[in-house]
mmCIF file of N, CA and C in Angstrom:
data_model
loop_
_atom_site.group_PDB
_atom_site.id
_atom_site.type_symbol
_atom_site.label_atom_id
_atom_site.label_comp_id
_atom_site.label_asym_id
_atom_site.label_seq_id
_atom_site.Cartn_x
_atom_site.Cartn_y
_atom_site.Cartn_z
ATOM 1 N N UNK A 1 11.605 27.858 -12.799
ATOM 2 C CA UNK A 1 10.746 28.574 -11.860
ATOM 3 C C UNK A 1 9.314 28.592 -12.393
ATOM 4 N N UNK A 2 8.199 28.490 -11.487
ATOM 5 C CA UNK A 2 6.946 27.752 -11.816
ATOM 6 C C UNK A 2 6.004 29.794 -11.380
ATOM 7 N N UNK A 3 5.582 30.216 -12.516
ATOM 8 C CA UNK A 3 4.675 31.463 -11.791
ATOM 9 C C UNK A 3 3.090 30.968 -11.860
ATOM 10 N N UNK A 4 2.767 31.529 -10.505
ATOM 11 C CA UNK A 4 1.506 31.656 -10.096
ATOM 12 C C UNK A 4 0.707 32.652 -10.502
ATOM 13 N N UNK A 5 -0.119 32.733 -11.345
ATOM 14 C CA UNK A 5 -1.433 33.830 -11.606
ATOM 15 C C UNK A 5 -3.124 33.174 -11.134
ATOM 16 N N UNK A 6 -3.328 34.501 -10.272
ATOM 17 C CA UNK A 6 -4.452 34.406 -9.863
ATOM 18 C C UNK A 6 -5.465 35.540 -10.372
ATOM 19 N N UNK A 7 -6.610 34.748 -10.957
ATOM 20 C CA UNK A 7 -8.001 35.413 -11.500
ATOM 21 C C UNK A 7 -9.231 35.418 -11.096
ATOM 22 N N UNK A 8 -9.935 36.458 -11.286
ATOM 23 C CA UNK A 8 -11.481 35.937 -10.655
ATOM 24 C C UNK A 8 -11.928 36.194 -9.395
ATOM 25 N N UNK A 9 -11.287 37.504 -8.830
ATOM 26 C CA UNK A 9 -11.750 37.898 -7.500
ATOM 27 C C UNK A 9 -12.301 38.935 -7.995
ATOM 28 N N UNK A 10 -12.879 39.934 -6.518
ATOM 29 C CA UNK A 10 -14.114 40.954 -6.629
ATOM 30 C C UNK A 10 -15.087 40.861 -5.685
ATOM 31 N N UNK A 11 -16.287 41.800 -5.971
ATOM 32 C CA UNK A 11 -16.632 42.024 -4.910
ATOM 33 C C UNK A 11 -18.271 41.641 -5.099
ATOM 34 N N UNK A 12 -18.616 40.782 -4.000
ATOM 35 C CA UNK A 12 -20.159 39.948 -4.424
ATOM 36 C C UNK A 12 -21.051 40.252 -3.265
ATOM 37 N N UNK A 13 -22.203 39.849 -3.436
ATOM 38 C CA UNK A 13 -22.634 40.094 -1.986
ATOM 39 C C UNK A 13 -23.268 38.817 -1.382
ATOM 40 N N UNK A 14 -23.650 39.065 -0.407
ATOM 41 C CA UNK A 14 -24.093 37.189 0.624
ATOM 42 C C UNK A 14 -24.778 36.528 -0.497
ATOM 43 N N UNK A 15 -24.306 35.195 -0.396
ATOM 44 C CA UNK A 15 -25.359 34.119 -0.961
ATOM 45 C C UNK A 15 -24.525 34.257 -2.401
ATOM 46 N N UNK A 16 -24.325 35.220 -3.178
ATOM 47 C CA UNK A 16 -23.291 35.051 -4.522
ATOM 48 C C UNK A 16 -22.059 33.752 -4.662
ATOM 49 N N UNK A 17 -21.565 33.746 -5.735
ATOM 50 C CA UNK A 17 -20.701 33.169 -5.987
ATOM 51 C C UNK A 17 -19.557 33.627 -6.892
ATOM 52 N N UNK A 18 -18.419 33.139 -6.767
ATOM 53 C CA UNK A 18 -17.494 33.727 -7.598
ATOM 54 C C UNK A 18 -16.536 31.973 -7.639
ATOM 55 N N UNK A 19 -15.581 32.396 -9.081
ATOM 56 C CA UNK A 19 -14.626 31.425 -9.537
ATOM 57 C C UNK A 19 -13.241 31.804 -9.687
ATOM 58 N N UNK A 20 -12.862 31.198 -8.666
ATOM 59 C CA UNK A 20 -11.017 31.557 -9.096
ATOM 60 C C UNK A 20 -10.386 30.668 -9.754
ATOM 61 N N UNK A 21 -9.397 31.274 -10.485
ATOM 62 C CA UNK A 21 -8.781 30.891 -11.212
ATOM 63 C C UNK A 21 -7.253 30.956 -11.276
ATOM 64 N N UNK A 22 -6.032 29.390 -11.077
ATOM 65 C CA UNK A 22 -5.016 30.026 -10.669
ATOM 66 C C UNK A 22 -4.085 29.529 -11.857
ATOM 67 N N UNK A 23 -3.846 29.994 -12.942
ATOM 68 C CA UNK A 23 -2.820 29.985 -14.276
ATOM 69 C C UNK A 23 -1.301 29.570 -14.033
ATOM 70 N N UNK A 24 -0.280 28.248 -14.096
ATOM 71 C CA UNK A 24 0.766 28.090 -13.795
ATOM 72 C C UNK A 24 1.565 28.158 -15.020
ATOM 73 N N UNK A 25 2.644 28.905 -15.125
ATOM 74 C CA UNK A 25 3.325 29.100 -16.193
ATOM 75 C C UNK A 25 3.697 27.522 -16.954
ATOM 76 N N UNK A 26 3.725 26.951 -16.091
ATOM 77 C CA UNK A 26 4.625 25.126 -16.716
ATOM 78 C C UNK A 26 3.898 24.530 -15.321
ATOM 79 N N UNK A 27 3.638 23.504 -15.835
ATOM 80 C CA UNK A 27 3.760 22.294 -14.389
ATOM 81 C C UNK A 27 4.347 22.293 -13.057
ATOM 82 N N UNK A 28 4.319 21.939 -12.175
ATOM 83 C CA UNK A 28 4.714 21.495 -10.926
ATOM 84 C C UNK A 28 5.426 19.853 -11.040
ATOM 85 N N UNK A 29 6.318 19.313 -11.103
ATOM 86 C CA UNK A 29 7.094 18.146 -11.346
ATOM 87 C C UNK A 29 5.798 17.256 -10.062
ATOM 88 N N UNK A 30 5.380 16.276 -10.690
ATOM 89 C CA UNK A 30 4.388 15.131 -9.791
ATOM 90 C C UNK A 30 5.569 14.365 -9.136
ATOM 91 N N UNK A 31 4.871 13.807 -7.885
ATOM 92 C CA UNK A 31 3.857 14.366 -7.099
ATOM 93 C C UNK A 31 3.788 15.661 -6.685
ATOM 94 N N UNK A 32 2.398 16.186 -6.737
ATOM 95 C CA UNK A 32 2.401 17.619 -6.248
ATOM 96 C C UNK A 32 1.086 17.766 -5.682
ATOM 97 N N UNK A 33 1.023 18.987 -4.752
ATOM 98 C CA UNK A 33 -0.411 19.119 -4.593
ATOM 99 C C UNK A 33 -0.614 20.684 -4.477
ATOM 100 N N UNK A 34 -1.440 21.196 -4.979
ATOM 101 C CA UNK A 34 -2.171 22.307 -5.499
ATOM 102 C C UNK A 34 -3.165 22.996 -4.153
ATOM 103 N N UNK A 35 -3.258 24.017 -4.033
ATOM 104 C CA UNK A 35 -4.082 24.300 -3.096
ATOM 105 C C UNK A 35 -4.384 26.535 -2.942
ATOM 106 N N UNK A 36 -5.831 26.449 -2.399
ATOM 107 C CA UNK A 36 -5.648 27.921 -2.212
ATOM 108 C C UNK A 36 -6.001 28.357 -0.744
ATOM 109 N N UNK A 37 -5.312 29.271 -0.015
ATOM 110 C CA UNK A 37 -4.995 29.463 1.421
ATOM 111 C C UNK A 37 -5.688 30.611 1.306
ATOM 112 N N UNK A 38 -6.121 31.732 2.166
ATOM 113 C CA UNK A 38 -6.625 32.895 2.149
ATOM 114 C C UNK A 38 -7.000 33.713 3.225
ATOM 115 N N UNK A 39 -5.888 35.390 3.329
ATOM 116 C CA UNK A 39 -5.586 35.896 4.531
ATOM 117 C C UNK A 39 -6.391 36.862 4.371
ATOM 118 N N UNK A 40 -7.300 37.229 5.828
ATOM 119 C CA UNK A 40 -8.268 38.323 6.092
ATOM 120 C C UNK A 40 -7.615 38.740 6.693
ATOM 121 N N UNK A 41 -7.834 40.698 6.630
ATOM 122 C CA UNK A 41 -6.796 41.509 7.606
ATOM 123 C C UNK A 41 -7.103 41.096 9.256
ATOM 124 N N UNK A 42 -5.542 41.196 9.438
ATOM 125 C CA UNK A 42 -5.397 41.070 11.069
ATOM 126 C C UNK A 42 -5.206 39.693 11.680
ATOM 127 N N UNK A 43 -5.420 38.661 10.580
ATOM 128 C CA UNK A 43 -5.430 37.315 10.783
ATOM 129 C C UNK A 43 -4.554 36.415 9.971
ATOM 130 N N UNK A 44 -3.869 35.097 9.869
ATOM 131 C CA UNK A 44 -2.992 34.474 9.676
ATOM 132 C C UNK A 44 -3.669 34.034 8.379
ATOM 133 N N UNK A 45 -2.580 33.275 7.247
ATOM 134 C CA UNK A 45 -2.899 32.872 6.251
ATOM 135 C C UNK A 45 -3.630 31.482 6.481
ATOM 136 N N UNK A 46 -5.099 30.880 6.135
ATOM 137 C CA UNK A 46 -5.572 29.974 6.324
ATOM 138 C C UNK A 46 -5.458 29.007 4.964
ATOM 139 N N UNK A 47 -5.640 27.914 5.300
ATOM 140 C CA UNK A 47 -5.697 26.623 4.270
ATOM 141 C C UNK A 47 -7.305 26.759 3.755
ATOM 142 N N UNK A 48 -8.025 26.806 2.407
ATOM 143 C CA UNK A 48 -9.230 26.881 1.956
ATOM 144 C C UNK A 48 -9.495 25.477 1.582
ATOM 145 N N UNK A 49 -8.418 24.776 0.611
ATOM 146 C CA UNK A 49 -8.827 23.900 -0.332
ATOM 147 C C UNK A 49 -7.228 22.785 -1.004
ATOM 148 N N UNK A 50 -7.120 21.882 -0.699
ATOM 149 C CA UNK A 50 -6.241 21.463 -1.445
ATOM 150 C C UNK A 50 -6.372 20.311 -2.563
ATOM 151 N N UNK A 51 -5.822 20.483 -3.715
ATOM 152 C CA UNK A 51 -6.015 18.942 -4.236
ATOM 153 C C UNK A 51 -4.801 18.728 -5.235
ATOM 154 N N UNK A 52 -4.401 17.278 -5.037
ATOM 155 C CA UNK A 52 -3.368 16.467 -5.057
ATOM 156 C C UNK A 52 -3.307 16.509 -6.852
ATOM 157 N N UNK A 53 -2.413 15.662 -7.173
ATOM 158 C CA UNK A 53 -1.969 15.381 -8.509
ATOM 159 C C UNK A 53 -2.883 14.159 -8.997
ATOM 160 N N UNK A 54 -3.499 13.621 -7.880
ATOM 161 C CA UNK A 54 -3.754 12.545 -8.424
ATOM 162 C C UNK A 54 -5.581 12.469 -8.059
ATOM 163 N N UNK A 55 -6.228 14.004 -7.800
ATOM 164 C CA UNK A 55 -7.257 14.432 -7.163
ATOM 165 C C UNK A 55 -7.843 14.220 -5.855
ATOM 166 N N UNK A 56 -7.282 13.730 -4.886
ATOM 167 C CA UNK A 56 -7.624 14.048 -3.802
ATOM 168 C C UNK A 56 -7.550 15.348 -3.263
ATOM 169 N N UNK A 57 -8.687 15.768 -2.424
ATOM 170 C CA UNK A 57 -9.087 16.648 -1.765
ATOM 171 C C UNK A 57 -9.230 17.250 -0.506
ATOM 172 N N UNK A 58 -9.058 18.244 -0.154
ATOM 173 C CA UNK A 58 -9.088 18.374 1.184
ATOM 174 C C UNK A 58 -9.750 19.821 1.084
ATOM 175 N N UNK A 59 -11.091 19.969 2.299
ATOM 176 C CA UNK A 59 -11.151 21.604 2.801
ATOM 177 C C UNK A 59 -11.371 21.880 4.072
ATOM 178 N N UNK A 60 -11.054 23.104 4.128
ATOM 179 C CA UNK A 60 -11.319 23.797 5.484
ATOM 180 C C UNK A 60 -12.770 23.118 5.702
ATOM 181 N N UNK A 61 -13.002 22.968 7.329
ATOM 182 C CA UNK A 61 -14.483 23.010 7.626
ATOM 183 C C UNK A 61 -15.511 24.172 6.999
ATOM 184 N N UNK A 62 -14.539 25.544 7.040
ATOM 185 C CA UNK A 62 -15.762 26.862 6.890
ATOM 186 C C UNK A 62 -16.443 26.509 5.858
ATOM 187 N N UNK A 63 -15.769 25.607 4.408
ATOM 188 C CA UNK A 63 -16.330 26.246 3.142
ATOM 189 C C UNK A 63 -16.445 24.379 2.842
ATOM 190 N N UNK A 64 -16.775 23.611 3.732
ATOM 191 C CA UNK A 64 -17.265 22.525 3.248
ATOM 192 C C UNK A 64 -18.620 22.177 2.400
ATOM 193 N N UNK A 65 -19.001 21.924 1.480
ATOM 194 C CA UNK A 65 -20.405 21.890 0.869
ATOM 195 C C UNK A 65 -20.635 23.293 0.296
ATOM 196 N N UNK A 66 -19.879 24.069 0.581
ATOM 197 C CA UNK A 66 -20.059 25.559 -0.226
ATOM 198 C C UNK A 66 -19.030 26.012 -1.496
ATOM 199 N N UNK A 67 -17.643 25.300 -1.340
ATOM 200 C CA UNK A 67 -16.933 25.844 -2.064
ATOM 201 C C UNK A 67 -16.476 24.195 -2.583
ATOM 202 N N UNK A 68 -15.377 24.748 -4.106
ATOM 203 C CA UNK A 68 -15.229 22.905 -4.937
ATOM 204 C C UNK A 68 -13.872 23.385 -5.461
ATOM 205 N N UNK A 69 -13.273 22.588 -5.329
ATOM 206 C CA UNK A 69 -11.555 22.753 -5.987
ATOM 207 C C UNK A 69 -11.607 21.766 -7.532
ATOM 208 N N UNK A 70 -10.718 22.315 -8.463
ATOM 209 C CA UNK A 70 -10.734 21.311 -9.122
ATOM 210 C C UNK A 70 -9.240 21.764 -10.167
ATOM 211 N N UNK A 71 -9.202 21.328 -10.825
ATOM 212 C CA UNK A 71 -7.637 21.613 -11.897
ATOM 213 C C UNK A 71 -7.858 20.774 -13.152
ATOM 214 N N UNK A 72 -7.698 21.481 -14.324
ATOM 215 C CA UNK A 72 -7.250 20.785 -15.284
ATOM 216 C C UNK A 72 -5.296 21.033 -15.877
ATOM 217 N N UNK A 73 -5.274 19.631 -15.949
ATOM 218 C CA UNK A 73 -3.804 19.698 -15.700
ATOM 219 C C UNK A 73 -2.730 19.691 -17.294
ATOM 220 N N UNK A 74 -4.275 19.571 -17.945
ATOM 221 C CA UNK A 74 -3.916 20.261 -19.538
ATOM 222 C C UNK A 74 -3.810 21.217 -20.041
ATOM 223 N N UNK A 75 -4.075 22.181 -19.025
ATOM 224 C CA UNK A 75 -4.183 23.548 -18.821
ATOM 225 C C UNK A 75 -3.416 24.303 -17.740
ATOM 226 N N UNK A 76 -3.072 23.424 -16.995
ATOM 227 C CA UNK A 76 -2.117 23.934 -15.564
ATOM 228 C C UNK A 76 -2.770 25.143 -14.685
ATOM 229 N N UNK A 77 -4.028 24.503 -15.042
ATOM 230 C CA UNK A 77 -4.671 25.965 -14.326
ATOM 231 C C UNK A 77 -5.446 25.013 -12.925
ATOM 232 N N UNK A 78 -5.592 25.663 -11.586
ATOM 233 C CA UNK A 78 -6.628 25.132 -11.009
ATOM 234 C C UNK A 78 -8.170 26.157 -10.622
ATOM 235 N N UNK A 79 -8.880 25.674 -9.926
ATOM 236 C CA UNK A 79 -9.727 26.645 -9.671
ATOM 237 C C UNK A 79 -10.686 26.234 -8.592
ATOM 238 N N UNK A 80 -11.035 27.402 -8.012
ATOM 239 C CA UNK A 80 -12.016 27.369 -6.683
ATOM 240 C C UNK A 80 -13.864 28.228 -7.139
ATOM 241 N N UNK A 81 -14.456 27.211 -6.739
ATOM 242 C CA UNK A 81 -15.760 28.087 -7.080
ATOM 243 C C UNK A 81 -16.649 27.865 -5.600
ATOM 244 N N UNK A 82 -16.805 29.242 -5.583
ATOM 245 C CA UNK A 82 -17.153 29.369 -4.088
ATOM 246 C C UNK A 82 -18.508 30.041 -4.739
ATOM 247 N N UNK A 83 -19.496 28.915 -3.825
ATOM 248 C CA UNK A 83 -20.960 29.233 -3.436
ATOM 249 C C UNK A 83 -21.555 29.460 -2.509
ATOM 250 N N UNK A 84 -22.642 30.385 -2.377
ATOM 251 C CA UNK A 84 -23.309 30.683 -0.812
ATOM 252 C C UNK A 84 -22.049 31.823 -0.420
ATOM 253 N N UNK A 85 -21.531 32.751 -1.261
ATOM 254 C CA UNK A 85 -20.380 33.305 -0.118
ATOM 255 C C UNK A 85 -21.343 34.126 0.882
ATOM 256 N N UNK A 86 -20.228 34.014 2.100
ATOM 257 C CA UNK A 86 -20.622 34.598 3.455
ATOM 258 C C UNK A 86 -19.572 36.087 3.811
ATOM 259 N N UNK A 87 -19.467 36.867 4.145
ATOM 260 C CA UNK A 87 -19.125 38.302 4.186
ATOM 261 C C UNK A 87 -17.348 37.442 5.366
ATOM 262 N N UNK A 88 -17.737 36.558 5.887
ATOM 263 C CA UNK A 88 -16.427 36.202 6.483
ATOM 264 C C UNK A 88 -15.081 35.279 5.798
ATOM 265 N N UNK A 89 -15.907 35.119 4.301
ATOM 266 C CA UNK A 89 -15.080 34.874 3.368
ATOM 267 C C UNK A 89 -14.260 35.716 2.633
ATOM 268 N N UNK A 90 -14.526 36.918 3.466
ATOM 269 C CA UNK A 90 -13.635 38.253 2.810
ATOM 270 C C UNK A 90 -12.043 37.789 3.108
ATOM 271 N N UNK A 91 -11.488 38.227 2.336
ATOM 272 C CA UNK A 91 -9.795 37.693 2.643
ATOM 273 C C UNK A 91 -9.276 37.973 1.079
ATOM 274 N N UNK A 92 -8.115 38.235 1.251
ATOM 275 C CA UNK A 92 -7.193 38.117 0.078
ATOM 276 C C UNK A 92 -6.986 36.428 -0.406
ATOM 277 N N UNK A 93 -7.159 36.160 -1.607
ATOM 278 C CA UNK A 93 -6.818 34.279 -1.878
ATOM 279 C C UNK A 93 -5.693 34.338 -2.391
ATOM 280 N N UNK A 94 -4.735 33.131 -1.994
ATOM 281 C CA UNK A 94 -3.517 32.846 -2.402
ATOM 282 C C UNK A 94 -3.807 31.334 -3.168
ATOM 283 N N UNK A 95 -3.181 31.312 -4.311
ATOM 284 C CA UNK A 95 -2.843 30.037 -4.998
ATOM 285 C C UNK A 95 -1.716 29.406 -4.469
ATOM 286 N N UNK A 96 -1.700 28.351 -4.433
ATOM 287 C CA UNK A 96 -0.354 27.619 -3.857
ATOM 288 C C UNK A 96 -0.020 26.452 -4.916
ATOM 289 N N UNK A 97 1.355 26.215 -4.956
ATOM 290 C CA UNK A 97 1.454 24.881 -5.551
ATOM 291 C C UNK A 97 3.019 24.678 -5.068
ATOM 292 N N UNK A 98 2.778 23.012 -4.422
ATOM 293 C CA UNK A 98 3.869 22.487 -3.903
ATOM 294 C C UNK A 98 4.369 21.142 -4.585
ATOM 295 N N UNK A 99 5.573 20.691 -4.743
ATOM 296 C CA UNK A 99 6.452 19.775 -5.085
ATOM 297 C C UNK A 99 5.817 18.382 -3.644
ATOM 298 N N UNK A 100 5.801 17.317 -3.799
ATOM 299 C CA UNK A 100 5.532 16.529 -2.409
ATOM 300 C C UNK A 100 7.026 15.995 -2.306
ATOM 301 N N UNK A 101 8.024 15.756 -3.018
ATOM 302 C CA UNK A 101 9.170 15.229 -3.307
ATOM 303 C C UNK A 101 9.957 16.188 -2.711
ATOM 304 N N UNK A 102 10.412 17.459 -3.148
ATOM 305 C CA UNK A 102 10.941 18.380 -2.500
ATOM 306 C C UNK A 102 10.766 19.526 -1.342
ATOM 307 N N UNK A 103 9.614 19.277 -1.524
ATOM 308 C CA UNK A 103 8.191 20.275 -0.395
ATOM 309 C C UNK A 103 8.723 21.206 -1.062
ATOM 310 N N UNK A 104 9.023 22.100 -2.027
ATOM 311 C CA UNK A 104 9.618 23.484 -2.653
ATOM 312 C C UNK A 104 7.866 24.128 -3.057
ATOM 313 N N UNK A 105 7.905 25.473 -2.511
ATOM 314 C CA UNK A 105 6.299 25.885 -2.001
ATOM 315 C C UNK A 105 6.509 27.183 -3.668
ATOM 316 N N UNK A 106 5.038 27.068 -4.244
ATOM 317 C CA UNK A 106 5.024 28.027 -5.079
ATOM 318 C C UNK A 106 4.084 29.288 -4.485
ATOM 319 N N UNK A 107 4.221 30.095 -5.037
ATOM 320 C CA UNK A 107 2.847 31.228 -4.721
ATOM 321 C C UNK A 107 2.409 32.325 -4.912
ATOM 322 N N UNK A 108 1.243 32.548 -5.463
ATOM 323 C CA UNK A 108 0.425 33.666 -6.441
ATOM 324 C C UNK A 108 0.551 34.796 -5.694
ATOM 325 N N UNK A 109 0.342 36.053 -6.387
ATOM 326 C CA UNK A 109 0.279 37.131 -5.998
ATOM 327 C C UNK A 109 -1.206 37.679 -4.954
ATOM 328 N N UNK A 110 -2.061 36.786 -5.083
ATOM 329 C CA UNK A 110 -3.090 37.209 -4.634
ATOM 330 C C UNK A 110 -4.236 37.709 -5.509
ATOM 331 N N UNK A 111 -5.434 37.382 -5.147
ATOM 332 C CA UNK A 111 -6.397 38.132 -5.428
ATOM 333 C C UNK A 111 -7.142 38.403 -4.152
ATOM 334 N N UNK A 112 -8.017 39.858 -4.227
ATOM 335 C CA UNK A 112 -8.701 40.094 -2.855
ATOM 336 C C UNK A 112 -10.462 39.606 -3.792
ATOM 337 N N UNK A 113 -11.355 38.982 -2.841
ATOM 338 C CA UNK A 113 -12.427 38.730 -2.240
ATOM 339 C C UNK A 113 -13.003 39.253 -1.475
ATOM 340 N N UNK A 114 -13.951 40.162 -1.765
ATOM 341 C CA UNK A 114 -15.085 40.893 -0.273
ATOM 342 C C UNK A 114 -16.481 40.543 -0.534
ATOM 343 N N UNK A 115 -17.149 40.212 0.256
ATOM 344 C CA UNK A 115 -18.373 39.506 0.201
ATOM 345 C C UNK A 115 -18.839 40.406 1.015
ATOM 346 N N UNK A 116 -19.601 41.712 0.473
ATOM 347 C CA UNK A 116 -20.669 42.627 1.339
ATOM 348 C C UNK A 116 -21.730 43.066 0.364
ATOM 349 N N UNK A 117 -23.158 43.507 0.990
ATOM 350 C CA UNK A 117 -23.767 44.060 0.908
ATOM 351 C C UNK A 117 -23.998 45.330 0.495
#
């Protein structure tokens, strides 16, 4: 069993930045792909950022050119550094990490994010 820890949330205001950080106890068996999703109250869990085993990338439109995924996999950690935050980036962040072989879904406890003034 693979645990998810998530670091590096809090509370910033417009235009700030913050770095998450998501700590995996052991590896994810490759292929895999890594990713962080993130639910604002009243609304569904969204896709932020994903990236593969082999670094490909994917993001939401909202946080294109603002936010950067990346992982070191010597470390089993990945991480999101979000720039320019906007107050609609408020949401709880979830770490994810999935198997591509088994689709077997991992996932962090959360950290909350509020971007106000």
């Amino acid at each position: 069993q693979v645990q998810l820890v998530e670091s590096g949330g809090g509370l910033v205001q417009p235009g700030g930045s913050l770095r998450l950080s998501c700590a995996a106890s052991k590896s994810i068996s490759r292929p895999n792909v890594m990713g962080w999703y993130r639910q604002a109250p009243g609304k569904e869990r969204e896709l932020v950022a994903t990236i593969s085993s082999v670094g490909t990338t994917i993001y939401a439109d909202s946080v294109k050119g603002r936010f950067t995924i990346s992982r070191d996999s010597t470390k089993n950690t990945m991480y999101l550094q979000m720039n320019d935050l906007k107050p609609e980036d408020t949401a709880v962040y979830y770490c994810n990490g999935r198997n591509l072989i088994s689709q077997y879904n991992y996932w962090g406890q959360g950290t909350q994010v509020t971007v106000s003034s």
